[in-house]
GROMACS .gro file of C-alpha atoms in nm:
model
  247
    1MET     CA    1   0.423  -0.695  -1.031
    2LEU     CA    2   0.174  -0.414  -1.106
    3ILE     CA    3  -0.010  -0.594  -1.387
    4LYS     CA    4  -0.301  -0.827  -1.315
    5LEU     CA    5  -0.305  -1.089  -1.587
    6LYS     CA    6  -0.565  -1.355  -1.665
    7LYS     CA    7  -0.325  -1.626  -1.544
    8ALA     CA    8  -0.282  -1.681  -1.172
    9ARG     CA    9  -0.029  -1.455  -1.003
   10THR     CA   10   0.277  -1.625  -0.858
   11HIS     CA   11   0.385  -1.582  -0.498
   12GLN     CA   12   0.710  -1.436  -0.628
   13GLU     CA   13   0.514  -1.154  -0.792
   14ASP     CA   14   0.320  -1.095  -0.472
   15ARG     CA   15   0.640  -1.086  -0.266
   16LEU     CA   16   0.787  -0.827  -0.498
   17LEU     CA   17   0.464  -0.631  -0.467
   18ALA     CA   18   0.482  -0.657  -0.087
   19LEU     CA   19   0.846  -0.552  -0.091
   20TRP     CA   20   0.762  -0.227  -0.271
   21LEU     CA   21   0.417  -0.135  -0.143
   22ALA     CA   22   0.446  -0.257   0.218
   23THR     CA   23   0.784  -0.086   0.251
   24SER     CA   24   0.645   0.240   0.113
   25ALA     CA   25   0.342   0.210   0.344
   26GLY     CA   26   0.571   0.162   0.642
   27LEU     CA   27   0.781   0.459   0.533
   28LEU     CA   28   0.480   0.690   0.501
   29ASN     CA   29   0.330   0.565   0.826
   30ALA     CA   30   0.651   0.638   1.019
   31ILE     CA   31   0.713   0.973   0.847
   32ALA     CA   32   0.360   1.081   0.939
   33LEU     CA   33   0.427   0.977   1.298
   34GLY     CA   34   0.744   1.185   1.305
   35ALA     CA   35   0.575   1.484   1.143
   36PHE     CA   36   0.232   1.480   1.306
   37GLY     CA   37   0.254   1.225   1.588
   38PHE     CA   38  -0.008   1.013   1.415
   39PHE     CA   39  -0.030   0.681   1.227
   40PRO     CA   40  -0.244   0.730   0.912
   41SER     CA   41  -0.277   0.354   0.851
   42HIS     CA   42  -0.368   0.245   1.203
   43MET     CA   43  -0.743   0.218   1.153
   44THR     CA   44  -0.795  -0.028   1.440
   45GLY     CA   45  -0.649   0.219   1.685
   46ASN     CA   46  -0.828   0.514   1.526
   47THR     CA   47  -1.162   0.335   1.547
   48SER     CA   48  -1.097   0.251   1.912
   49GLN     CA   49  -1.002   0.613   1.976
   50LEU     CA   50  -1.323   0.729   1.810
   51SER     CA   51  -1.521   0.503   2.043
   52SER     CA   52  -1.350   0.654   2.347
   53GLU     CA   53  -1.390   1.011   2.221
   54VAL     CA   54  -1.767   0.965   2.180
   55SER     CA   55  -1.794   0.954   2.560
   56SER     CA   56  -1.609   1.286   2.592
   57THR     CA   57  -1.744   1.634   2.540
   58ASP     CA   58  -1.491   1.733   2.272
   59LEU     CA   59  -1.694   1.721   1.951
   60SER     CA   60  -1.397   1.830   1.738
   61ASP     CA   61  -1.200   1.515   1.828
   62VAL     CA   62  -1.501   1.295   1.753
   63LEU     CA   63  -1.539   1.458   1.411
   64PHE     CA   64  -1.164   1.430   1.348
   65PHE     CA   65  -1.144   1.056   1.411
   66GLY     CA   66  -1.466   1.005   1.220
   67ALA     CA   67  -1.316   1.195   0.925
   68ILE     CA   68  -1.001   0.981   0.942
   69ILE     CA   69  -1.196   0.657   0.913
   70LEU     CA   70  -1.419   0.799   0.639
   71SER     CA   71  -1.113   0.919   0.447
   72PHE     CA   72  -0.946   0.577   0.459
   73VAL     CA   73  -1.263   0.401   0.347
   74SER     CA   74  -1.318   0.662   0.075
   75GLY     CA   75  -0.967   0.601  -0.055
   76ALA     CA   76  -1.037   0.228  -0.073
   77ILE     CA   77  -1.367   0.295  -0.254
   78VAL     CA   78  -1.201   0.528  -0.505
   79ALA     CA   79  -0.932   0.271  -0.582
   80ARG     CA   80  -1.192  -0.001  -0.629
   81VAL     CA   81  -1.407   0.211  -0.861
   82ILE     CA   82  -1.103   0.298  -1.072
   83VAL     CA   83  -0.997  -0.067  -1.091
   84LEU     CA   84  -1.349  -0.172  -1.197
   85TRP     CA   85  -1.343   0.100  -1.463
   86GLY     CA   86  -1.007  -0.034  -1.583
   87ILE     CA   87  -1.139  -0.391  -1.595
   88ILE     CA   88  -1.448  -0.286  -1.791
   89HIS     CA   89  -1.234  -0.098  -2.044
   90ASN     CA   90  -0.958  -0.364  -2.048
   91ILE     CA   91  -0.690  -0.125  -1.919
   92ARG     CA   92  -0.418  -0.351  -1.781
   93LEU     CA   93  -0.212  -0.055  -1.660
   94VAL     CA   94  -0.482   0.068  -1.423
   95PHE     CA   95  -0.293  -0.037  -1.107
   96SER     CA   96   0.022   0.140  -1.223
   97GLN     CA   97  -0.184   0.448  -1.305
   98ILE     CA   98  -0.337   0.451  -0.956
   99LEU     CA   99   0.009   0.424  -0.801
  100LEU     CA  100   0.132   0.704  -1.028
  101VAL     CA  101  -0.147   0.938  -0.917
  102GLU     CA  102  -0.089   0.843  -0.553
  103GLY     CA  103   0.278   0.931  -0.587
  104VAL     CA  104   0.197   1.266  -0.747
  105LEU     CA  105  -0.050   1.351  -0.468
  106LEU     CA  106   0.200   1.249  -0.200
  107ALA     CA  107   0.472   1.459  -0.364
  108GLY     CA  108   0.230   1.751  -0.383
  109VAL     CA  109   0.139   1.739  -0.013
  110SER     CA  110   0.508   1.703   0.070
  111LEU     CA  111   0.593   2.021  -0.121
  112TYR     CA  112   0.308   2.199   0.055
  113GLU     CA  113   0.445   2.095   0.395
  114MET     CA  114   0.798   2.194   0.296
  115TYR     CA  115   0.702   2.550   0.203
  116PHE     CA  116   0.375   2.622   0.386
  117HIS     CA  117   0.389   2.401   0.694
  118SER     CA  118   0.149   2.516   0.965
  119PHE     CA  119   0.024   2.340   1.276
  120SER     CA  120  -0.322   2.475   1.200
  121THR     CA  121  -0.350   2.244   0.896
  122ASN     CA  122  -0.207   1.929   1.056
  123ARG     CA  123  -0.545   1.760   1.093
  124GLU     CA  124  -0.637   1.823   0.730
  125ILE     CA  125  -0.304   1.677   0.614
  126ILE     CA  126  -0.351   1.370   0.836
  127ILE     CA  127  -0.699   1.311   0.691
  128PHE     CA  128  -0.555   1.343   0.340
  129LEU     CA  129  -0.275   1.095   0.417
  130CYS     CA  130  -0.533   0.849   0.553
  131GLY     CA  131  -0.711   0.869   0.219
  132LEU     CA  132  -0.385   0.790   0.039
  133MET     CA  133  -0.331   0.495   0.272
  134GLY     CA  134  -0.678   0.367   0.183
  135ILE     CA  135  -0.591   0.388  -0.186
  136HIS     CA  136  -0.255   0.221  -0.124
  137ASN     CA  137  -0.397  -0.072   0.073
  138SER     CA  138  -0.692  -0.121  -0.162
  139THR     CA  139  -0.462  -0.127  -0.465
  140SER     CA  140  -0.228  -0.393  -0.325
  141THR     CA  141  -0.521  -0.600  -0.194
  142GLN     CA  142  -0.702  -0.603  -0.528
  143LEU     CA  143  -0.388  -0.663  -0.731
  144SER     CA  144  -0.287  -0.965  -0.520
  145SER     CA  145  -0.643  -1.096  -0.465
  146GLY     CA  146  -0.608  -1.032  -0.093
  147ARG     CA  147  -0.269  -1.196  -0.042
  148VAL     CA  148  -0.084  -0.866   0.011
  149ARG     CA  149  -0.239  -0.597   0.231
  150SER     CA  150   0.028  -0.332   0.248
  151THR     CA  151  -0.107  -0.143   0.551
  152HIS     CA  152  -0.331  -0.401   0.722
  153ILE     CA  153  -0.070  -0.556   0.951
  154THR     CA  154  -0.324  -0.698   1.198
  155GLY     CA  155  -0.482  -0.903   0.921
  156THR     CA  156  -0.144  -1.002   0.781
  157LEU     CA  157  -0.028  -1.126   1.122
  158THR     CA  158  -0.348  -1.329   1.153
  159ASP     CA  159  -0.303  -1.480   0.807
  160ALA     CA  160   0.064  -1.553   0.882
  161GLY     CA  161  -0.036  -1.732   1.203
  162ILE     CA  162  -0.292  -1.943   1.016
  163ALA     CA  163  -0.041  -2.031   0.745
  164LEU     CA  164   0.228  -2.114   1.001
  165ALA     CA  165  -0.009  -2.342   1.193
  166SER     CA  166  -0.104  -2.520   0.870
  167VAL     CA  167   0.261  -2.572   0.777
  168MET     CA  168   0.351  -2.700   1.125
  169VAL     CA  169   0.062  -2.950   1.129
  170ALA     CA  170   0.154  -3.067   0.777
  171MET     CA  171   0.516  -3.120   0.887
  172LEU     CA  172   0.406  -3.327   1.188
  173ARG     CA  173   0.182  -3.535   0.961
  174ARG     CA  174   0.454  -3.553   0.695
  175ASP     CA  175   0.207  -3.417   0.443
  176TYR     CA  176   0.383  -3.320   0.120
  177SER     CA  177   0.075  -3.227  -0.080
  178LYS     CA  178   0.037  -2.927  -0.307
  179ASP     CA  179  -0.182  -2.760  -0.045
  180THR     CA  180   0.104  -2.770   0.205
  181ALA     CA  181   0.341  -2.617  -0.049
  182ALA     CA  182   0.086  -2.343  -0.117
  183GLN     CA  183   0.056  -2.267   0.256
  184ARG     CA  184   0.434  -2.248   0.284
  185SER     CA  185   0.452  -2.007  -0.009
  186GLN     CA  186   0.172  -1.798   0.142
  187LEU     CA  187   0.358  -1.783   0.474
  188LYS     CA  188   0.667  -1.651   0.296
  189THR     CA  189   0.454  -1.384   0.128
  190HIS     CA  190   0.305  -1.273   0.463
  191LEU     CA  191   0.648  -1.265   0.626
  192THR     CA  192   0.780  -1.054   0.338
  193THR     CA  193   0.492  -0.809   0.390
  194LEU     CA  194   0.558  -0.786   0.764
  195PHE     CA  195   0.934  -0.749   0.723
  196SER     CA  196   0.890  -0.483   0.455
  197PHE     CA  197   0.644  -0.278   0.661
  198ILE     CA  198   0.861  -0.295   0.975
  199THR     CA  199   1.177  -0.210   0.782
  200GLY     CA  200   1.000   0.078   0.610
  201GLY     CA  201   0.877   0.205   0.946
  202ILE     CA  202   1.225   0.207   1.097
  203ALA     CA  203   1.374   0.373   0.790
  204GLY     CA  204   1.089   0.627   0.777
  205LEU     CA  205   1.156   0.758   1.128
  206ILE     CA  206   1.530   0.781   1.064
  207LEU     CA  207   1.485   0.954   0.728
  208PHE     CA  208   1.237   1.206   0.869
  209ARG     CA  209   1.477   1.296   1.150
  210TRP     CA  210   1.752   1.350   0.895
  211PHE     CA  211   1.565   1.509   0.606
  212GLY     CA  212   1.223   1.618   0.733
  213PHE     CA  213   0.954   1.648   0.468
  214HIS     CA  214   1.213   1.592   0.197
  215ALA     CA  215   1.188   1.223   0.293
  216MET     CA  216   0.815   1.227   0.222
  217LEU     CA  217   0.880   1.399  -0.110
  218ALA     CA  218   1.138   1.135  -0.202
  219LEU     CA  219   0.883   0.862  -0.125
  220GLY     CA  220   0.625   1.026  -0.351
  221VAL     CA  221   0.882   1.057  -0.630
  222MET     CA  222   0.981   0.692  -0.583
  223LEU     CA  223   0.618   0.579  -0.624
  224VAL     CA  224   0.589   0.789  -0.939
  225LEU     CA  225   0.910   0.643  -1.084
  226VAL     CA  226   0.810   0.282  -1.009
  227ALA     CA  227   0.466   0.332  -1.165
  228ALA     CA  228   0.608   0.517  -1.464
  229PHE     CA  229   0.864   0.241  -1.523
  230PHE     CA  230   0.593  -0.024  -1.547
  231ILE     CA  231   0.366   0.194  -1.760
  232ILE     CA  232   0.645   0.268  -2.010
  233SER     CA  233   0.787  -0.087  -2.018
  234ILE     CA  234   0.449  -0.256  -2.062
  235SER     CA  235   0.337   0.000  -2.322
  236ARG     CA  236   0.654  -0.063  -2.524
  237ARG     CA  237   0.609  -0.438  -2.498
  238VAL     CA  238   0.249  -0.416  -2.620
  239ARG     CA  239   0.355  -0.188  -2.904
  240ARG     CA  240   0.623  -0.434  -3.017
  241ILE     CA  241   0.376  -0.722  -3.007
  242ARG     CA  242   0.126  -0.528  -3.217
  243LEU     CA  243   0.393  -0.435  -3.469
  244SER     CA  244   0.507  -0.796  -3.499
  245HIS     CA  245   0.149  -0.913  -3.556
  246SER     CA  246   0.087  -0.647  -3.821
  247LYS     CA  247   0.383  -0.760  -4.030
   0.00000   0.00000   0.00000
C-alpha cells in the first residue's frame, strides 16, 4: 500500500490506500472543524474566502487566508521534494517515512493543544494543519499516480462522475473491453475515497466531542503505527531476501 514498485499498482492497493489516508484526512478535517471551526483541507473555499477578503479592509484576514493557501502548497512541495530525493537514492520506504513524520508532527501539535491550548494561537495551528494536509494529499496523489487524492474531494467527485458516465455508456453499448473494466475499477476506487473521507469526517466530529484533542493525538499515533508497520515489515523482507541471496 505504501510502497511504489516498478510494476503497475493494482486498484486494490489504491483502495486500501484510500481507506487509510482518506479516512485519516476526513478525521483530521472534522477534528479541526470541531476545535477551531475551520476546514484545513478545504482549499477551494479558502481561496474563495481570500478573494472576498481582498475587498475588505481587514488586512489580517487577507494575510491569514493567504498563509493557509501557501502552507498547503508548501506541504505539497515538501512532500514532492522528499519523494524525488527518495527516487534518486532508490529509497522505496520514502512514502512510509513521510507518513511517519506527518504522524509525529500531528501528535506533537496535539500534545501542545492538550497542555497549552490558547485561542491566541489558533490561527498558527490552523496554518500548520493546512501544511500537514498538503503533505498528506501530495503523498497519496504521488503514491497512486493521481488515482487517490485523500483531501481533494472536489476532484475525486469529478473523476467519479467521469468514470460513472464511461461505465454507463459502455453498459448501454454492451462494451466489455478492458478499458470498460478499468473504468469500473477506477470508479470503485473513487467511491472508496469518498466513502472513507465522509466516514472519517463523521467519526472525527463525534470523537472530538467525546475526547477533545485526545482524538487528534490518537490519529497522529495511528499514522505513526501504520507507517512504522510498513517500514519494519518491508525492511525485514528485504533483509531476508539479501540473506537468502548471500547464501
